[in-house]
Short mmCIF file of C-alpha atoms and ligand atoms in Angstrom, two decimals:
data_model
loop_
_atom_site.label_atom_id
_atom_site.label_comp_id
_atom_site.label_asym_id
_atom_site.label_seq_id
_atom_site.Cartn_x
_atom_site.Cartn_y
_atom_site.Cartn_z
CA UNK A 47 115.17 -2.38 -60.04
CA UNK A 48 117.00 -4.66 -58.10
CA UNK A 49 115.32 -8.32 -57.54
CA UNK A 50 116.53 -9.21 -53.88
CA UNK A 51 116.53 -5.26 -52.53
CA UNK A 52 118.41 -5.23 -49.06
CA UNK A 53 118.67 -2.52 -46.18
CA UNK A 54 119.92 -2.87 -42.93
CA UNK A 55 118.28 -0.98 -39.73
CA UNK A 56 118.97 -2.14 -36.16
CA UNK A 57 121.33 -4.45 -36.79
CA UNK A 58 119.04 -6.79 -38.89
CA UNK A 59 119.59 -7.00 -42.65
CA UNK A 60 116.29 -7.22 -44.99
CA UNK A 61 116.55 -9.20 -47.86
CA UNK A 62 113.28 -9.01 -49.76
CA UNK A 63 112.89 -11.81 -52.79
CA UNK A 64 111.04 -8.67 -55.47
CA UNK A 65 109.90 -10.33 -58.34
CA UNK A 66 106.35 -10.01 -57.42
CA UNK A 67 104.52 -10.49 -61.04
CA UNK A 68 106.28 -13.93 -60.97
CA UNK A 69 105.26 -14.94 -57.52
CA UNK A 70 109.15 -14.12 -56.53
CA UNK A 71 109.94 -17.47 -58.88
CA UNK A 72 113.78 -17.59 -58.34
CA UNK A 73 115.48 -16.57 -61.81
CA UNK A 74 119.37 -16.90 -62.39
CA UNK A 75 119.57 -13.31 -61.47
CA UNK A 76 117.77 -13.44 -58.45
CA UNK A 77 119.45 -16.25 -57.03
CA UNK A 78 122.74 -14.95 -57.61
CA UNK A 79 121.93 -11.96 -56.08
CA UNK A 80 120.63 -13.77 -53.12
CA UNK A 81 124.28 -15.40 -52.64
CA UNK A 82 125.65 -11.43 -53.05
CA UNK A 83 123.23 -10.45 -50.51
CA UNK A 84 124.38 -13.15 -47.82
CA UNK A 85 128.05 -12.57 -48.56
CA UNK A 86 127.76 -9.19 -48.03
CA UNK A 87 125.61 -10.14 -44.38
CA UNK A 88 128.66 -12.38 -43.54
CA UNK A 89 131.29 -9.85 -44.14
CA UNK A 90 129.45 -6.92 -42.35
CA UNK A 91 130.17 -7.14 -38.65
CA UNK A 92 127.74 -4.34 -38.05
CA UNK A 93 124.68 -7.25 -39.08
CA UNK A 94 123.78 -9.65 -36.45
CA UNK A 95 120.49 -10.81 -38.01
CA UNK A 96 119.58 -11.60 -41.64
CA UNK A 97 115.81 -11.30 -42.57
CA UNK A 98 114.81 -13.03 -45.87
CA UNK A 99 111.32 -12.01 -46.72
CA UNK A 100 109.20 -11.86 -50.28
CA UNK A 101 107.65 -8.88 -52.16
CA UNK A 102 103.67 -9.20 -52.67
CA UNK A 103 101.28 -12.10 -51.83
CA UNK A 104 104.15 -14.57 -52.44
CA UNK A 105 107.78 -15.51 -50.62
CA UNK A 106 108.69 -17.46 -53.50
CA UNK A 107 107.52 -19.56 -56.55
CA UNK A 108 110.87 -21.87 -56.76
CA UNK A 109 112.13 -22.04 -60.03
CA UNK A 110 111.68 -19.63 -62.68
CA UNK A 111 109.83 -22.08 -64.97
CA UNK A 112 109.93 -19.83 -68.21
CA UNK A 113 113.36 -19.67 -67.56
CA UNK A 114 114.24 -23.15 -67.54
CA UNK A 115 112.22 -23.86 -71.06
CA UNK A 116 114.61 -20.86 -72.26
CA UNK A 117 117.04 -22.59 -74.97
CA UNK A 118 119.84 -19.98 -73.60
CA UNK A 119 119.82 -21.90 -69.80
CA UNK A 120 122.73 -23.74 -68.88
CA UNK A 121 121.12 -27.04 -67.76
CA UNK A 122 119.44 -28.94 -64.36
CA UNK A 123 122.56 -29.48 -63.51
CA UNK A 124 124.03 -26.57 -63.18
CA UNK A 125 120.84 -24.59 -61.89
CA UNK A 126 121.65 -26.34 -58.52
CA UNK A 127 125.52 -26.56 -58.09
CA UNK A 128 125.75 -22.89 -59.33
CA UNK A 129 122.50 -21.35 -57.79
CA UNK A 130 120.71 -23.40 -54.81
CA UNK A 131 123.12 -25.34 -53.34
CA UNK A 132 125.22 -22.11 -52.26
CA UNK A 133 121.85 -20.39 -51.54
CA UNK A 134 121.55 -23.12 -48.62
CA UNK A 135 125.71 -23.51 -48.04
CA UNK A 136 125.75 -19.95 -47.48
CA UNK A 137 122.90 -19.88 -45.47
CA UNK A 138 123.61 -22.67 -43.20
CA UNK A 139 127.50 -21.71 -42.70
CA UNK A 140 126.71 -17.73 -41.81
CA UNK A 141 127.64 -17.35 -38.32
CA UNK A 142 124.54 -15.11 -37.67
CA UNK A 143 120.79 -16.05 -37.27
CA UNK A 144 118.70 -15.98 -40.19
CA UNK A 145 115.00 -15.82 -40.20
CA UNK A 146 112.57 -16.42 -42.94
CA UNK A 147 109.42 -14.78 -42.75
CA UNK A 148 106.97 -16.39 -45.15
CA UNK A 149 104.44 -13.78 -46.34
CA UNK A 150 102.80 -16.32 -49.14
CA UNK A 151 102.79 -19.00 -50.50
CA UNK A 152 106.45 -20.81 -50.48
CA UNK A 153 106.56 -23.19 -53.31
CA UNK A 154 109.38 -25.38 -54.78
CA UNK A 155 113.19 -24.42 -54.06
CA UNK A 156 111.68 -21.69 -52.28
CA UNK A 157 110.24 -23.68 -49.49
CA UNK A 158 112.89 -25.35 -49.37
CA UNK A 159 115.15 -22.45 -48.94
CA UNK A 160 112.51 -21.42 -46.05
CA UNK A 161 113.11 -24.25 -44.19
CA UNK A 162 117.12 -24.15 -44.38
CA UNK A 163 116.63 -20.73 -42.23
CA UNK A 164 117.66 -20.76 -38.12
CA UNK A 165 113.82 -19.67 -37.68
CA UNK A 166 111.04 -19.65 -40.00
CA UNK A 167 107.73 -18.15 -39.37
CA UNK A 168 104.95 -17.77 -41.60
CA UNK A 169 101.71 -15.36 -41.97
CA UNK A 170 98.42 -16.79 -41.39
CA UNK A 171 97.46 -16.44 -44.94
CA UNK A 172 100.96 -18.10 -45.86
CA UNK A 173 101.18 -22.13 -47.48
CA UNK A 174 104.08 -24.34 -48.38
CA UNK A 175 103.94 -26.43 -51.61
CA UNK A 176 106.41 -29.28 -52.35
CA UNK A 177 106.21 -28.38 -55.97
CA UNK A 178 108.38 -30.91 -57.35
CA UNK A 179 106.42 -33.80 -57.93
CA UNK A 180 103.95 -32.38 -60.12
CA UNK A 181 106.25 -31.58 -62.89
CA UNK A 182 108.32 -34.99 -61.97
CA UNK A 183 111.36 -33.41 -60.26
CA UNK A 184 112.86 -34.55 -56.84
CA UNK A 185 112.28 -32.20 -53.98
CA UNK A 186 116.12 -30.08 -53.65
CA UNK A 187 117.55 -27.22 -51.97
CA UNK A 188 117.81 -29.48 -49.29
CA UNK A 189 114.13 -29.99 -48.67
CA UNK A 190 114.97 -34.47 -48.53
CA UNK A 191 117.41 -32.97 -45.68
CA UNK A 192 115.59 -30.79 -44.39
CA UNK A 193 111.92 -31.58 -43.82
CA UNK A 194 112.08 -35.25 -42.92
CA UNK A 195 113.90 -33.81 -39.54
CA UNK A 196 111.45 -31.19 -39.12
CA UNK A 197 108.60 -33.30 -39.78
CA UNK A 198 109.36 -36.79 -39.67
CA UNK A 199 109.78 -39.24 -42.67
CA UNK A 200 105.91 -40.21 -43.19
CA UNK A 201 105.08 -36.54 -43.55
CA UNK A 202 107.66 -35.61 -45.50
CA UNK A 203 107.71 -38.57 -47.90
CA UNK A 204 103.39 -37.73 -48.35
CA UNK A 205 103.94 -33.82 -48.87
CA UNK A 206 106.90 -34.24 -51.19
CA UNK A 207 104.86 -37.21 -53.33
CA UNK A 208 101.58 -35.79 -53.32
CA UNK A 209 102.77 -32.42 -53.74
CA UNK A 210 99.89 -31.37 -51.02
CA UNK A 211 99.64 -27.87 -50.31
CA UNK A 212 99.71 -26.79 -45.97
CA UNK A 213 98.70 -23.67 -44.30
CA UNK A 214 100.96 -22.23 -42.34
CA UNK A 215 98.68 -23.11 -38.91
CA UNK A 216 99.40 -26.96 -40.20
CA UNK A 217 102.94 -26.13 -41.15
CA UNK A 218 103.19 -24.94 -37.24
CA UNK A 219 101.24 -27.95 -36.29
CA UNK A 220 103.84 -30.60 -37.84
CA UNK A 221 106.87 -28.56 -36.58
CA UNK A 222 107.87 -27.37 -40.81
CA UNK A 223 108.27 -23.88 -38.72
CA UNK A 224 108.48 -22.02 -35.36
CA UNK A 225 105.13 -19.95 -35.65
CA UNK A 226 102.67 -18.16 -37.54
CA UNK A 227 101.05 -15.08 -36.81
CA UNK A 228 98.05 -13.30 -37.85
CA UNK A 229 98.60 -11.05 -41.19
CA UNK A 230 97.98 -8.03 -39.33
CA UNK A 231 100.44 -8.45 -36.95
CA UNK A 232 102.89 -10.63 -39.03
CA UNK A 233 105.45 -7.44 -39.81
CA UNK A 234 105.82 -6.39 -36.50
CA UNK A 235 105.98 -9.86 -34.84
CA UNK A 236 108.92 -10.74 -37.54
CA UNK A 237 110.08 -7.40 -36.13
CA UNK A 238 110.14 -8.18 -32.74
CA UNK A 239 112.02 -11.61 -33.10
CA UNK A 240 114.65 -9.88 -35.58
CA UNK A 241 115.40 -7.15 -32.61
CA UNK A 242 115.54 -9.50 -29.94
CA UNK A 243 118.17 -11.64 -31.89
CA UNK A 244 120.06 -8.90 -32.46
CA UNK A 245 120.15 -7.44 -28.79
CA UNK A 246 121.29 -11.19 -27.78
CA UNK A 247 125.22 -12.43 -27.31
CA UNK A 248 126.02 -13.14 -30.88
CA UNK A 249 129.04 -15.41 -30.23
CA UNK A 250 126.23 -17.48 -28.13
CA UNK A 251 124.22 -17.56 -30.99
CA UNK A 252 126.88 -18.29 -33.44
CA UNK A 253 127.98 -20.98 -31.50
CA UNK A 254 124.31 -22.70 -31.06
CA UNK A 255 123.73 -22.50 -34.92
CA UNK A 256 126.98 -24.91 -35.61
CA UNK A 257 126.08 -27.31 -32.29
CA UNK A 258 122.66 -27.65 -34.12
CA UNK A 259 124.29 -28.09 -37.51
CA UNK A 260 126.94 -30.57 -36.14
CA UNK A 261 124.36 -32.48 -34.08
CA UNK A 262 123.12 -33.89 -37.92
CA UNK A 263 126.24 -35.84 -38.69
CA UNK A 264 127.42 -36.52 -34.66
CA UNK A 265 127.39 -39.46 -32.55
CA UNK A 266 126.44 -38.33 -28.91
CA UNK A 267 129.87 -38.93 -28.03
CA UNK A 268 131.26 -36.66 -30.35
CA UNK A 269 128.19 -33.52 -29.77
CA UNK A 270 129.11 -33.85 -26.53
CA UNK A 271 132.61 -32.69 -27.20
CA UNK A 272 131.51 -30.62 -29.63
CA UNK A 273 129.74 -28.92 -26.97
CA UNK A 274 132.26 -28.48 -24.86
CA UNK A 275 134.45 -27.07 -27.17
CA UNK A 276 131.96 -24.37 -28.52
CA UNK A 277 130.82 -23.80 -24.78
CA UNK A 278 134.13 -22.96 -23.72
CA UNK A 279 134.59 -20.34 -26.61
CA UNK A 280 131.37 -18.82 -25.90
CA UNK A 281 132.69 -18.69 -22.35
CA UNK A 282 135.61 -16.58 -23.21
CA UNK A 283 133.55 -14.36 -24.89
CA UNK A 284 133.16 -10.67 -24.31
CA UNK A 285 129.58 -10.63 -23.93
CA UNK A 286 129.09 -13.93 -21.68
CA UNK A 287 131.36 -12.13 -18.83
CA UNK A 288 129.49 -9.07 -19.13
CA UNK A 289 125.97 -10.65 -19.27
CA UNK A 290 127.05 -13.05 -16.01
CA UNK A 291 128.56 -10.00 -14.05
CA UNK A 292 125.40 -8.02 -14.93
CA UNK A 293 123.29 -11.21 -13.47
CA UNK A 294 125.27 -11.45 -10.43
CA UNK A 295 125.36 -7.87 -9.26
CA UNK A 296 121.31 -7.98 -9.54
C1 LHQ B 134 105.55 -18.57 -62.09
C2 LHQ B 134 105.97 -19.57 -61.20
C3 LHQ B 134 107.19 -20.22 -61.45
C4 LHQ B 134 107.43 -18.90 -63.36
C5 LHQ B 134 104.10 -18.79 -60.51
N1 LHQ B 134 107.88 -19.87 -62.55
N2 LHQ B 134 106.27 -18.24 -63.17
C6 LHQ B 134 115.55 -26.80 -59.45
C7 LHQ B 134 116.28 -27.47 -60.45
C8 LHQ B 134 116.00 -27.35 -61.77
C9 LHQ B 134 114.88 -27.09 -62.33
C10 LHQ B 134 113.67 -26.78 -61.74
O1 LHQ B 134 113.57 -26.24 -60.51
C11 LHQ B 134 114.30 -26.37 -59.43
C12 LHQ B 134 113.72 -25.92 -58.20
C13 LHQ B 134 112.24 -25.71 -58.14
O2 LHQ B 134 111.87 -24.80 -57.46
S1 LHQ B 134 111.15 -26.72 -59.01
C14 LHQ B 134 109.58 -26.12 -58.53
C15 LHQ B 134 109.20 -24.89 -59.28
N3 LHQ B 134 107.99 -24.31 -58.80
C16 LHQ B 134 106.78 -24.80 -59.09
O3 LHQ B 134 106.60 -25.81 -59.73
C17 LHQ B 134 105.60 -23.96 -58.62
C18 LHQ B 134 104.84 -23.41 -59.81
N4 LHQ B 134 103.79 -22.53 -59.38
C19 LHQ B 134 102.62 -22.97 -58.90
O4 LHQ B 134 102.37 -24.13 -58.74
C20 LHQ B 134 101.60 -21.91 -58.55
O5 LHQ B 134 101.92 -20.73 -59.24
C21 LHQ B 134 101.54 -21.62 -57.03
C22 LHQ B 134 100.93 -22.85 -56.30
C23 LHQ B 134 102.91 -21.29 -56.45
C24 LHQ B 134 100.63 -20.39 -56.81
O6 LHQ B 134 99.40 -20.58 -57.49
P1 LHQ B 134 98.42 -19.35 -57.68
O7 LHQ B 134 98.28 -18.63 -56.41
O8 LHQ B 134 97.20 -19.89 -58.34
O9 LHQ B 134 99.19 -18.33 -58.68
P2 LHQ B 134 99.41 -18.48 -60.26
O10 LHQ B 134 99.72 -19.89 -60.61
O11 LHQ B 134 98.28 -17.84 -60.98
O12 LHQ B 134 100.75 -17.63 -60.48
C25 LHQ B 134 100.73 -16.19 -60.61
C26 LHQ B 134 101.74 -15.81 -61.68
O13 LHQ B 134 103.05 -16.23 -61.27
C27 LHQ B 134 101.45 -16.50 -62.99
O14 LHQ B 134 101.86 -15.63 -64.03
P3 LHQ B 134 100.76 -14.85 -64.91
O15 LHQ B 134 101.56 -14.09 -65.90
O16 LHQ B 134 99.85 -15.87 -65.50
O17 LHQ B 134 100.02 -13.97 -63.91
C28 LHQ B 134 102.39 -17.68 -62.95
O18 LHQ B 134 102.72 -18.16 -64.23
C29 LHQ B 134 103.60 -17.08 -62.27
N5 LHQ B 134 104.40 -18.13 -61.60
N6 LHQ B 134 105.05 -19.69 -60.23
N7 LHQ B 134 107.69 -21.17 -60.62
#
């Protein structure tokens, strides 16, 4: 049984994190099948979307703990250069939105991974957990990146030290994600926002994920000719001549 099962309907690829008796804790296997699952998503022209998503009450644990006391395990060190940091390279440098719909709790590496996502939105029931401190780790897979934009450095230096445990309505409240929606309605408003992506111009999309990215390590100066540059090959795209005729002629 694979651990990261994938299928691809509408134009959106499913990844779902299966390792649901473990809380979906991120094993070696796992995680490498993650990075298989998102280089298969960039090479496929056919996907336009990429859903990440967890099996049971969980999204993911983080780290595989038993695995890490395992005498066979090749070392901190390597746990992040070969299986994290890609996780978040390759999610950050695909040139297609990708949403992660929290279904559980999101502890460790895996909120981390959450929050590395174009969109994230969460289930009512959902919680995020910056695991790290408790066991005297650093918070990584980007999360000292990561969250101090989302949230701002106070919050982010008090969740990551004190380890404190938010819903999702407080995760939406401090800007960690986009939304949350009620568990009854959670699948199909994930749904809805997968199908919409995918039935938008995907060079325009493309485009606005690297402006974003860029606008981390940019003066103004240089965004602004970034910009320009990324607005004038989303111009010449296929879709923003059809979408603009279409607009006119109504
Ligand atoms: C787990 C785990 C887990 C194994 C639940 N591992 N089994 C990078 C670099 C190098 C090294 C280390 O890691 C990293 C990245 C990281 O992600 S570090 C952070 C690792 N994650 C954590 O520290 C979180 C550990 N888990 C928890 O604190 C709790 O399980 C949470 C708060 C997530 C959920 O609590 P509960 O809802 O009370 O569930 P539970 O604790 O009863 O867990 C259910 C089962 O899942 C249980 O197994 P069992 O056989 O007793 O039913 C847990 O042992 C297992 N599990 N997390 N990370």
């Amino acid at each position: 049984m694979s651990s990261t099962p994938f299928n691809v309907a509408d134009h959106v690829a499913r990844i779902t994190l299966n390792r649901p008796e473990k809380l979906n804790a991120f094993n070696r296997e796992m995680a490498l099948e993650l990075q298989s699952r998102l280089d298969s998503c960039a090479r496929d022209a056919s996907i336009k979307v990429v859903l990440i998503t967890g099996a049971g009450r969980a999204f993911s644990a983080g780290q595989d703990l038993s695995e890490i006391c395992n005498a066979e395990n090749p070392g901190i060190g390597k746990i992040l250069s070969e299986l994290y940091n890609p996780i978040i390279h390759k999610i950050t440098s695909l040139n297609k939105p990708v949403v992660a719909a929290i279904n559980g709790i999101a502890a460790g590496a895996g909120a981390n991974i959450a929050l590395s996502c174009d969109i994230c939105v969460a289930s009512k029931s959902a919680s995020f957990i910056q695991a790290f401190s408790k066991i005297g780790l650093i918070p990584d897979s980007g999360g000292t990146f990561f969250l101090p934009r989302l949230v701002g450095w106070q919050k982010a230096s008090a969740l990551m030290m004190l380890s404190e445990k938010v819903t999702a309505a407080e995760a939406m409240q401090m800007g960690m994600i986009y939304k949350f929606f009620e568990d009854e309605v959670f699948e199909s408003s994930v749904n809805e926002i997968c199908i919409q992506l995918a039935n938008m111009p995907a060079t325009g999309l493309a485009y606005t994920k690297r402006a974003l990215q860029a606008s981390f390590h940019n003066s103004l100066h240089n965004q602004l000719i970034e910009e320009d540059e990324l607005q004038q090959q989303a111009a010449g795209s296929p879709e923003f001549a059809q979408r603009v005729r279409a607009f006119v002629k109504k």
